[in-house]
PDB file of C-alpha atoms in Angstrom:
ATOM      1  CA  UNK A 192      91.777 117.033  88.991  1.00  0.00           C
ATOM      2  CA  UNK A 193      92.281 113.273  89.085  1.00  0.00           C
ATOM      3  CA  UNK A 194      96.024 112.889  88.569  1.00  0.00           C
ATOM      4  CA  UNK A 195      95.803 109.093  88.426  1.00  0.00           C
ATOM      5  CA  UNK A 196      93.327 109.226  85.554  1.00  0.00           C
ATOM      6  CA  UNK A 197      95.423 111.806  83.706  1.00  0.00           C
ATOM      7  CA  UNK A 198      98.575 109.710  84.072  1.00  0.00           C
ATOM      8  CA  UNK A 199      96.853 106.533  82.900  1.00  0.00           C
ATOM      9  CA  UNK A 200      95.379 108.255  79.866  1.00  0.00           C
ATOM     10  CA  UNK A 201      98.841 109.647  79.097  1.00  0.00           C
ATOM     11  CA  UNK A 202     100.123 106.061  78.833  1.00  0.00           C
ATOM     12  CA  UNK A 203     101.965 105.714  82.140  1.00  0.00           C
ATOM     13  CA  UNK A 204     102.279 102.363  83.914  1.00  0.00           C
ATOM     14  CA  UNK A 205     100.964 102.691  87.484  1.00  0.00           C
ATOM     15  CA  UNK A 206     101.538 100.154  90.265  1.00  0.00           C
ATOM     16  CA  UNK A 207      99.426  99.958  93.408  1.00  0.00           C
ATOM     17  CA  UNK A 208      98.904  97.985  96.609  1.00  0.00           C
ATOM     18  CA  UNK A 209      95.759  96.716  98.328  1.00  0.00           C
ATOM     19  CA  UNK A 210      94.481  97.868 101.727  1.00  0.00           C
ATOM     20  CA  UNK A 211      92.294  95.119 103.210  1.00  0.00           C
ATOM     21  CA  UNK A 212      92.305  95.766 106.953  1.00  0.00           C
ATOM     22  CA  UNK A 213      90.301  98.984 107.107  1.00  0.00           C
ATOM     23  CA  UNK A 214      93.266 100.756 108.676  1.00  0.00           C
ATOM     24  CA  UNK A 215      94.161 104.320 107.741  1.00  0.00           C
ATOM     25  CA  UNK A 216      97.485 103.810 109.501  1.00  0.00           C
ATOM     26  CA  UNK A 217      98.351 100.755 107.391  1.00  0.00           C
ATOM     27  CA  UNK A 218      97.502 102.642 104.217  1.00  0.00           C
ATOM     28  CA  UNK A 219      99.551 105.641 105.325  1.00  0.00           C
ATOM     29  CA  UNK A 220     102.561 103.431 106.109  1.00  0.00           C
ATOM     30  CA  UNK A 221     102.425 101.908 102.623  1.00  0.00           C
ATOM     31  CA  UNK A 222     102.203 105.316 100.923  1.00  0.00           C
ATOM     32  CA  UNK A 223     105.286 106.516 102.781  1.00  0.00           C
ATOM     33  CA  UNK A 224     107.186 103.336 101.914  1.00  0.00           C
ATOM     34  CA  UNK A 225     106.965 102.893  98.174  1.00  0.00           C
ATOM     35  CA  UNK A 226     103.254 102.438  97.358  1.00  0.00           C
ATOM     36  CA  UNK A 227     101.730 105.860  96.639  1.00  0.00           C
ATOM     37  CA  UNK A 228      98.603 104.397  95.013  1.00  0.00           C
ATOM     38  CA  UNK A 229      96.449 102.369  97.408  1.00  0.00           C
ATOM     39  CA  UNK A 230      93.374 100.372  96.423  1.00  0.00           C
ATOM     40  CA  UNK A 231      91.017 100.202  99.383  1.00  0.00           C
ATOM     41  CA  UNK A 232      89.159  96.900  99.090  1.00  0.00           C
ATOM     42  CA  UNK A 233      85.519  97.548  99.855  1.00  0.00           C
ATOM     43  CA  UNK A 234      84.466  94.209  98.366  1.00  0.00           C
ATOM     44  CA  UNK A 235      86.515  91.798 100.482  1.00  0.00           C
ATOM     45  CA  UNK A 236      88.201  94.088 103.011  1.00  0.00           C
ATOM     46  CA  UNK A 237      87.117  95.507 106.365  1.00  0.00           C
ATOM     47  CA  UNK A 238      85.086  98.663 106.864  1.00  0.00           C
ATOM     48  CA  UNK A 239      82.201 100.765 105.617  1.00  0.00           C
ATOM     49  CA  UNK A 240      81.988 103.941 103.567  1.00  0.00           C
ATOM     50  CA  UNK A 241      83.133 106.254 106.342  1.00  0.00           C
ATOM     51  CA  UNK A 242      86.050 103.918 107.119  1.00  0.00           C
ATOM     52  CA  UNK A 243      87.101 104.173 103.465  1.00  0.00           C
ATOM     53  CA  UNK A 244      86.727 107.956 103.429  1.00  0.00           C
ATOM     54  CA  UNK A 245      88.973 108.172 106.481  1.00  0.00           C
ATOM     55  CA  UNK A 246      91.517 105.941 104.781  1.00  0.00           C
ATOM     56  CA  UNK A 247      91.424 108.044 101.623  1.00  0.00           C
ATOM     57  CA  UNK A 248      92.087 111.178 103.699  1.00  0.00           C
ATOM     58  CA  UNK A 249      95.162 109.526 105.232  1.00  0.00           C
ATOM     59  CA  UNK A 250      96.391 108.350 101.832  1.00  0.00           C
ATOM     60  CA  UNK A 251      95.963 111.783 100.277  1.00  0.00           C
ATOM     61  CA  UNK A 252      97.537 113.565 103.254  1.00  0.00           C
ATOM     62  CA  UNK A 253     100.607 111.340 102.830  1.00  0.00           C
ATOM     63  CA  UNK A 254     100.836 112.393  99.177  1.00  0.00           C
ATOM     64  CA  UNK A 255      99.188 109.316  97.658  1.00  0.00           C
ATOM     65  CA  UNK A 256      96.087 108.525  95.645  1.00  0.00           C
ATOM     66  CA  UNK A 257      93.195 106.377  96.873  1.00  0.00           C
ATOM     67  CA  UNK A 258      91.205 103.998  94.692  1.00  0.00           C
ATOM     68  CA  UNK A 259      88.177 102.184  96.121  1.00  0.00           C
ATOM     69  CA  UNK A 260      86.984  98.794  94.977  1.00  0.00           C
ATOM     70  CA  UNK A 261      83.316  99.252  95.765  1.00  0.00           C
ATOM     71  CA  UNK A 262      81.293  96.428  97.370  1.00  0.00           C
ATOM     72  CA  UNK A 263      78.711  96.322  94.590  1.00  0.00           C
ATOM     73  CA  UNK A 264      77.493  98.136  91.501  1.00  0.00           C
ATOM     74  CA  UNK A 265      74.231  99.528  92.874  1.00  0.00           C
ATOM     75  CA  UNK A 266      73.732 103.139  91.684  1.00  0.00           C
ATOM     76  CA  UNK A 267      72.805 104.357  95.171  1.00  0.00           C
ATOM     77  CA  UNK A 268      76.118 103.005  96.479  1.00  0.00           C
ATOM     78  CA  UNK A 269      78.128 104.574  93.647  1.00  0.00           C
ATOM     79  CA  UNK A 270      76.343 107.903  94.202  1.00  0.00           C
ATOM     80  CA  UNK A 271      77.254 108.007  97.899  1.00  0.00           C
ATOM     81  CA  UNK A 272      80.872 106.984  97.239  1.00  0.00           C
ATOM     82  CA  UNK A 273      81.397 109.680  94.608  1.00  0.00           C
ATOM     83  CA  UNK A 274      79.625 112.296  96.712  1.00  0.00           C
ATOM     84  CA  UNK A 275      82.022 111.537  99.575  1.00  0.00           C
ATOM     85  CA  UNK A 276      84.946 112.528  97.389  1.00  0.00           C
ATOM     86  CA  UNK A 277      86.371 109.190  96.267  1.00  0.00           C
ATOM     87  CA  UNK A 278      87.240 109.826  92.636  1.00  0.00           C
ATOM     88  CA  UNK A 279      88.686 106.520  91.427  1.00  0.00           C
ATOM     89  CA  UNK A 280      86.643 103.327  91.700  1.00  0.00           C
ATOM     90  CA  UNK A 281      86.774  99.678  90.664  1.00  0.00           C
ATOM     91  CA  UNK A 282      83.395  97.969  90.284  1.00  0.00           C
ATOM     92  CA  UNK A 283      83.385  94.162  90.666  1.00  0.00           C
ATOM     93  CA  UNK A 284      81.523  91.501  88.679  1.00  0.00           C
ATOM     94  CA  UNK A 285      80.423  93.382  85.572  1.00  0.00           C
ATOM     95  CA  UNK A 286      79.378  90.777  83.009  1.00  0.00           C
ATOM     96  CA  UNK A 287      77.274  92.598  80.412  1.00  0.00           C
ATOM     97  CA  UNK A 288      77.290  95.906  78.530  1.00  0.00           C
ATOM     98  CA  UNK A 289      73.905  96.678  80.090  1.00  0.00           C
ATOM     99  CA  UNK A 290      75.450  96.456  83.575  1.00  0.00           C
ATOM    100  CA  UNK A 291      78.387  98.600  82.461  1.00  0.00           C
ATOM    101  CA  UNK A 292      76.014 101.236  81.059  1.00  0.00           C
ATOM    102  CA  UNK A 293      74.122 101.463  84.356  1.00  0.00           C
ATOM    103  CA  UNK A 294      77.429 102.021  86.158  1.00  0.00           C
ATOM    104  CA  UNK A 295      78.603 104.655  83.680  1.00  0.00           C
ATOM    105  CA  UNK A 296      75.279 106.504  83.940  1.00  0.00           C
ATOM    106  CA  UNK A 297      75.356 106.435  87.758  1.00  0.00           C
ATOM    107  CA  UNK A 298      78.785 108.076  87.743  1.00  0.00           C
ATOM    108  CA  UNK A 299      77.936 111.006  85.430  1.00  0.00           C
ATOM    109  CA  UNK A 300      75.629 113.964  85.829  1.00  0.00           C
ATOM    110  CA  UNK A 301      72.907 114.708  83.237  1.00  0.00           C
ATOM    111  CA  UNK A 302      72.814 114.851  80.301  1.00  0.00           C
ATOM    112  CA  UNK A 303      75.579 112.217  80.148  1.00  0.00           C
ATOM    113  CA  UNK A 304      74.099 110.083  82.906  1.00  0.00           C
ATOM    114  CA  UNK A 305      71.784 110.184  85.894  1.00  0.00           C
ATOM    115  CA  UNK A 306      74.010 110.795  88.913  1.00  0.00           C
ATOM    116  CA  UNK A 307      72.000 112.502  91.634  1.00  0.00           C
ATOM    117  CA  UNK A 308      72.794 116.179  92.182  1.00  0.00           C
ATOM    118  CA  UNK A 309      73.865 117.713  95.482  1.00  0.00           C
ATOM    119  CA  UNK A 310      77.193 119.180  94.366  1.00  0.00           C
ATOM    120  CA  UNK A 311      77.351 122.336  96.566  1.00  0.00           C
ATOM    121  CA  UNK A 312      77.271 120.359  99.839  1.00  0.00           C
ATOM    122  CA  UNK A 313      79.579 117.490  98.918  1.00  0.00           C
ATOM    123  CA  UNK A 314      83.124 116.572  99.817  1.00  0.00           C
ATOM    124  CA  UNK A 315      83.509 115.833  96.088  1.00  0.00           C
ATOM    125  CA  UNK A 316      83.212 119.561  95.315  1.00  0.00           C
ATOM    126  CA  UNK A 317      85.373 120.518  98.314  1.00  0.00           C
ATOM    127  CA  UNK A 318      82.135 121.766  99.846  1.00  0.00           C
ATOM    128  CA  UNK A 319      81.530 124.382  97.117  1.00  0.00           C
ATOM    129  CA  UNK A 320      85.188 125.417  96.836  1.00  0.00           C
ATOM    130  CA  UNK A 321      85.034 123.889  93.333  1.00  0.00           C
ATOM    131  CA  UNK A 322      82.012 125.770  91.935  1.00  0.00           C
ATOM    132  CA  UNK A 323      82.377 124.220  88.468  1.00  0.00           C
ATOM    133  CA  UNK A 324      82.501 120.651  89.785  1.00  0.00           C
ATOM    134  CA  UNK A 325      79.155 119.370  88.484  1.00  0.00           C
ATOM    135  CA  UNK A 326      79.010 121.228  85.162  1.00  0.00           C
ATOM    136  CA  UNK A 327      82.642 121.118  84.045  1.00  0.00           C
ATOM    137  CA  UNK A 328      84.888 118.944  86.216  1.00  0.00           C
ATOM    138  CA  UNK A 329      83.149 115.828  87.497  1.00  0.00           C
ATOM    139  CA  UNK A 330      83.115 113.850  84.249  1.00  0.00           C
ATOM    140  CA  UNK A 331      86.863 114.191  83.822  1.00  0.00           C
ATOM    141  CA  UNK A 332      87.548 113.844  87.543  1.00  0.00           C
ATOM    142  CA  UNK A 333      85.957 110.418  88.047  1.00  0.00           C
ATOM    143  CA  UNK A 334      87.903 107.279  87.047  1.00  0.00           C
ATOM    144  CA  UNK A 335      85.722 104.188  86.538  1.00  0.00           C
ATOM    145  CA  UNK A 336      87.167 100.703  86.167  1.00  0.00           C
ATOM    146  CA  UNK A 337      84.947  97.642  85.849  1.00  0.00           C
ATOM    147  CA  UNK A 338      86.054  94.109  86.590  1.00  0.00           C
ATOM    148  CA  UNK A 339      86.016  91.303  84.043  1.00  0.00           C
ATOM    149  CA  UNK A 340      86.035  88.235  86.248  1.00  0.00           C
ATOM    150  CA  UNK A 341      83.602  85.763  84.669  1.00  0.00           C
ATOM    151  CA  UNK A 342      83.521  83.872  81.396  1.00  0.00           C
ATOM    152  CA  UNK A 343      80.310  85.765  80.511  1.00  0.00           C
ATOM    153  CA  UNK A 344      82.223  89.053  80.754  1.00  0.00           C
ATOM    154  CA  UNK A 345      84.850  87.720  78.353  1.00  0.00           C
ATOM    155  CA  UNK A 346      82.115  86.837  75.856  1.00  0.00           C
ATOM    156  CA  UNK A 347      80.867  90.428  76.117  1.00  0.00           C
ATOM    157  CA  UNK A 348      84.230  92.156  76.476  1.00  0.00           C
ATOM    158  CA  UNK A 349      84.133  94.142  73.227  1.00  0.00           C
ATOM    159  CA  UNK A 350      80.690  95.553  74.036  1.00  0.00           C
ATOM    160  CA  UNK A 351      81.634  96.356  77.644  1.00  0.00           C
ATOM    161  CA  UNK A 352      84.835  98.071  76.498  1.00  0.00           C
ATOM    162  CA  UNK A 353      82.811 100.195  74.072  1.00  0.00           C
ATOM    163  CA  UNK A 354      80.703 101.857  76.784  1.00  0.00           C
ATOM    164  CA  UNK A 355      81.411 105.577  77.077  1.00  0.00           C
ATOM    165  CA  UNK A 356      82.167 106.448  80.686  1.00  0.00           C
ATOM    166  CA  UNK A 357      83.988 103.202  81.447  1.00  0.00           C
ATOM    167  CA  UNK A 358      87.659 104.145  81.544  1.00  0.00           C
ATOM    168  CA  UNK A 359      89.347 100.791  82.137  1.00  0.00           C
ATOM    169  CA  UNK A 360      88.693  97.063  82.299  1.00  0.00           C
ATOM    170  CA  UNK A 361      90.153  95.377  85.373  1.00  0.00           C
ATOM    171  CA  UNK A 362      90.753  91.683  84.686  1.00  0.00           C
ATOM    172  CA  UNK A 363      90.336  89.524  87.793  1.00  0.00           C
ATOM    173  CA  UNK A 364      92.174  86.280  87.017  1.00  0.00           C
ATOM    174  CA  UNK A 365      91.214  84.396  90.185  1.00  0.00           C
ATOM    175  CA  UNK A 366      87.453  84.654  89.758  1.00  0.00           C
ATOM    176  CA  UNK A 367      87.824  84.330  85.989  1.00  0.00           C
ATOM    177  CA  UNK A 368      89.549  80.989  86.505  1.00  0.00           C
ATOM    178  CA  UNK A 369      86.890  79.981  89.027  1.00  0.00           C
ATOM    179  CA  UNK A 370      84.130  80.673  86.517  1.00  0.00           C
ATOM    180  CA  UNK A 371      85.485  77.829  84.356  1.00  0.00           C
ATOM    181  CA  UNK A 372      86.162  75.501  87.307  1.00  0.00           C
ATOM    182  CA  UNK A 373      89.884  76.310  87.580  1.00  0.00           C
ATOM    183  CA  UNK A 374      89.874  78.120  90.930  1.00  0.00           C
ATOM    184  CA  UNK A 375      93.454  78.599  92.220  1.00  0.00           C
ATOM    185  CA  UNK A 376      94.774  77.098  88.977  1.00  0.00           C
ATOM    186  CA  UNK A 377      95.331  80.359  87.148  1.00  0.00           C
ATOM    187  CA  UNK A 378      98.275  79.244  85.045  1.00  0.00           C
ATOM    188  CA  UNK A 379      96.477  76.354  83.348  1.00  0.00           C
ATOM    189  CA  UNK A 380      95.591  76.582  79.676  1.00  0.00           C
ATOM    190  CA  UNK A 381      91.858  77.385  79.873  1.00  0.00           C
ATOM    191  CA  UNK A 382      92.014  80.372  82.267  1.00  0.00           C
ATOM    192  CA  UNK A 383      95.115  81.684  80.506  1.00  0.00           C
ATOM    193  CA  UNK A 384      93.252  81.567  77.186  1.00  0.00           C
ATOM    194  CA  UNK A 385      90.322  83.466  78.738  1.00  0.00           C
ATOM    195  CA  UNK A 386      92.641  86.127  80.128  1.00  0.00           C
ATOM    196  CA  UNK A 387      94.259  86.537  76.712  1.00  0.00           C
ATOM    197  CA  UNK A 388      90.865  86.884  75.002  1.00  0.00           C
ATOM    198  CA  UNK A 389      89.861  89.573  77.486  1.00  0.00           C
ATOM    199  CA  UNK A 390      93.132  91.430  76.975  1.00  0.00           C
ATOM    200  CA  UNK A 391      92.838  91.348  73.201  1.00  0.00           C
ATOM    201  CA  UNK A 392      89.215  92.498  73.287  1.00  0.00           C
ATOM    202  CA  UNK A 393      90.050  95.484  75.496  1.00  0.00           C
ATOM    203  CA  UNK A 394      93.126  96.541  73.570  1.00  0.00           C
ATOM    204  CA  UNK A 395      91.257  96.287  70.261  1.00  0.00           C
ATOM    205  CA  UNK A 396      88.799  98.886  71.609  1.00  0.00           C
ATOM    206  CA  UNK A 397      91.586 101.113  72.923  1.00  0.00           C
ATOM    207  CA  UNK A 398      90.460 100.615  76.511  1.00  0.00           C
ATOM    208  CA  UNK A 399      92.861 100.848  79.450  1.00  0.00           C
ATOM    209  CA  UNK A 400      93.822  97.477  80.937  1.00  0.00           C
ATOM    210  CA  UNK A 401      94.174  96.803  84.665  1.00  0.00           C
ATOM    211  CA  UNK A 402      94.733  93.661  86.742  1.00  0.00           C
ATOM    212  CA  UNK A 403      96.553  92.148  89.719  1.00  0.00           C
ATOM    213  CA  UNK A 404     100.198  91.141  89.767  1.00  0.00           C
ATOM    214  CA  UNK A 405     100.776  87.417  89.317  1.00  0.00           C
ATOM    215  CA  UNK A 406      98.770  84.739  87.507  1.00  0.00           C
ATOM    216  CA  UNK A 407     102.039  83.570  85.962  1.00  0.00           C
ATOM    217  CA  UNK A 408     103.121  87.024  84.737  1.00  0.00           C
ATOM    218  CA  UNK A 409     105.644  89.431  86.254  1.00  0.00           C
ATOM    219  CA  UNK A 410     105.231  93.203  86.549  1.00  0.00           C
ATOM    220  CA  UNK A 411     107.387  93.571  83.454  1.00  0.00           C
ATOM    221  CA  UNK A 412     105.330  90.969  81.558  1.00  0.00           C
ATOM    222  CA  UNK A 413     102.103  92.815  82.307  1.00  0.00           C
ATOM    223  CA  UNK A 414     103.555  96.150  81.252  1.00  0.00           C
ATOM    224  CA  UNK A 415     104.767  94.607  77.987  1.00  0.00           C
ATOM    225  CA  UNK A 416     101.314  93.132  77.264  1.00  0.00           C
ATOM    226  CA  UNK A 417      99.796  96.599  77.557  1.00  0.00           C
ATOM    227  CA  UNK A 418      98.477  96.851  81.109  1.00  0.00           C
ATOM    228  CA  UNK A 419      98.557 100.338  82.586  1.00  0.00           C
ATOM    229  CA  UNK A 420      97.322  99.707  86.156  1.00  0.00           C
ATOM    230  CA  UNK A 421      98.479  96.716  88.212  1.00  0.00           C
ATOM    231  CA  UNK A 422      97.794  96.047  91.896  1.00  0.00           C
ATOM    232  CA  UNK A 423     100.322  93.957  93.810  1.00  0.00           C
ATOM    233  CA  UNK A 424     100.721  93.227  97.535  1.00  0.00           C
ATOM    234  CA  UNK A 425      98.161  93.776 100.274  1.00  0.00           C
ATOM    235  CA  UNK A 426      98.554  94.833 103.884  1.00  0.00           C
ATOM    236  CA  UNK A 427      97.423  91.438 105.244  1.00  0.00           C
ATOM    237  CA  UNK A 428     100.032  89.519 103.248  1.00  0.00           C
ATOM    238  CA  UNK A 429     102.748  92.029 104.080  1.00  0.00           C
ATOM    239  CA  UNK A 430     101.974  91.535 107.772  1.00  0.00           C
ATOM    240  CA  UNK A 431     101.858  87.734 107.414  1.00  0.00           C
ATOM    241  CA  UNK A 432     105.137  87.593 105.517  1.00  0.00           C
ATOM    242  CA  UNK A 433     106.843  90.051 107.858  1.00  0.00           C
ATOM    243  CA  UNK A 434     105.698  88.135 110.951  1.00  0.00           C
ATOM    244  CA  UNK A 435     106.850  84.801 109.544  1.00  0.00           C
ATOM    245  CA  UNK A 436     110.211  86.211 108.482  1.00  0.00           C
ATOM    246  CA  UNK A 437     110.771  87.790 111.904  1.00  0.00           C
ATOM    247  CA  UNK A 438     109.836  84.518 113.633  1.00  0.00           C
ATOM    248  CA  UNK A 439     112.226  82.554 111.410  1.00  0.00           C
ATOM    249  CA  UNK A 440     115.045  85.027 112.125  1.00  0.00           C
ATOM    250  CA  UNK A 441     114.336  84.738 115.864  1.00  0.00           C
ATOM    251  CA  UNK A 442     114.441  80.946 115.771  1.00  0.00           C
ATOM    252  CA  UNK A 443     117.587  80.894 113.674  1.00  0.00           C
ATOM    253  CA  UNK A 444     119.295  83.264 116.093  1.00  0.00           C
ATOM    254  CA  UNK A 445     118.275  81.168 119.121  1.00  0.00           C
ATOM    255  CA  UNK A 446     119.142  77.900 117.431  1.00  0.00           C
ATOM    256  CA  UNK A 447     115.652  76.523 117.862  1.00  0.00           C
ATOM    257  CA  UNK A 448     113.358  74.851 115.370  1.00  0.00           C
ATOM    258  CA  UNK A 449     110.547  77.034 114.109  1.00  0.00           C
ATOM    259  CA  UNK A 450     107.276  76.255 115.873  1.00  0.00           C
ATOM    260  CA  UNK A 451     104.465  75.007 113.627  1.00  0.00           C
ATOM    261  CA  UNK A 452     101.789  77.503 112.753  1.00  0.00           C
ATOM    262  CA  UNK A 453      98.886  77.334 115.169  1.00  0.00           C
ATOM    263  CA  UNK A 454      95.440  76.429 113.962  1.00  0.00           C
ATOM    264  CA  UNK A 455      92.786  79.168 114.221  1.00  0.00           C
ATOM    265  CA  UNK A 456      91.641  79.513 117.803  1.00  0.00           C
ATOM    266  CA  UNK A 457      94.434  77.346 119.207  1.00  0.00           C
ATOM    267  CA  UNK A 458      96.076  78.490 122.411  1.00  0.00           C
ATOM    268  CA  UNK A 459      99.795  78.793 123.052  1.00  0.00           C
ATOM    269  CA  UNK A 460      99.120  77.692 126.629  1.00  0.00           C
ATOM    270  CA  UNK A 461      99.968  80.962 128.385  1.00  0.00           C
TER     271      UNK A 461
END
């Protein structure tokens, strides 16, 4: 069964990292080096469904747990993702309870929802090795988080958090700030007030809270507020920061001044 979902519902605080580059190797490296929960970014990252399935296999083989942020909330997309054995998903840009209900229904078999049935031939059922998957296991196995990342979602947060089948609300502070014309100014008063309203609305309904690290709050701050799932670094930034640090160490060792960063497409003249 879905150990991540069980641990979250038991009240544990879970940290995770993003995988943006569509690389199973990158994801595997992160699992082996301190980040056992990896969120594959299907909204902004590289790859398609089969890329993400391959990444999830690598993550699981390394002893980790894969979460997929899906590219959109279309039921046909959710159906294919769940059928391919990805059990934990984050759905972006959910602004109304009606949208949340459609998502919840798409992720659950009848009579609880309208997920299409093909259980015996799916990776989700271990290709029939889990004979009770559809009737007994799937509803508890699937973890569904929806993103609150627009002022409209904050206005509707209590109703969204009340939808049965939605397990957690994932607050996206960057887009939330952008929705009130404060893009990249997350720590200013208006976006901070929106974030707080969303948090209070979720907690009042007893819904699990998730978000990204930052926006003026530390890991410890977020845990104290009541968040249970927080996603921190991503593979692109880790590579950028590692490359810059290695270049600075090289230049310091050689006694040379660090070269300015090249503009995109610029040649080094070799």
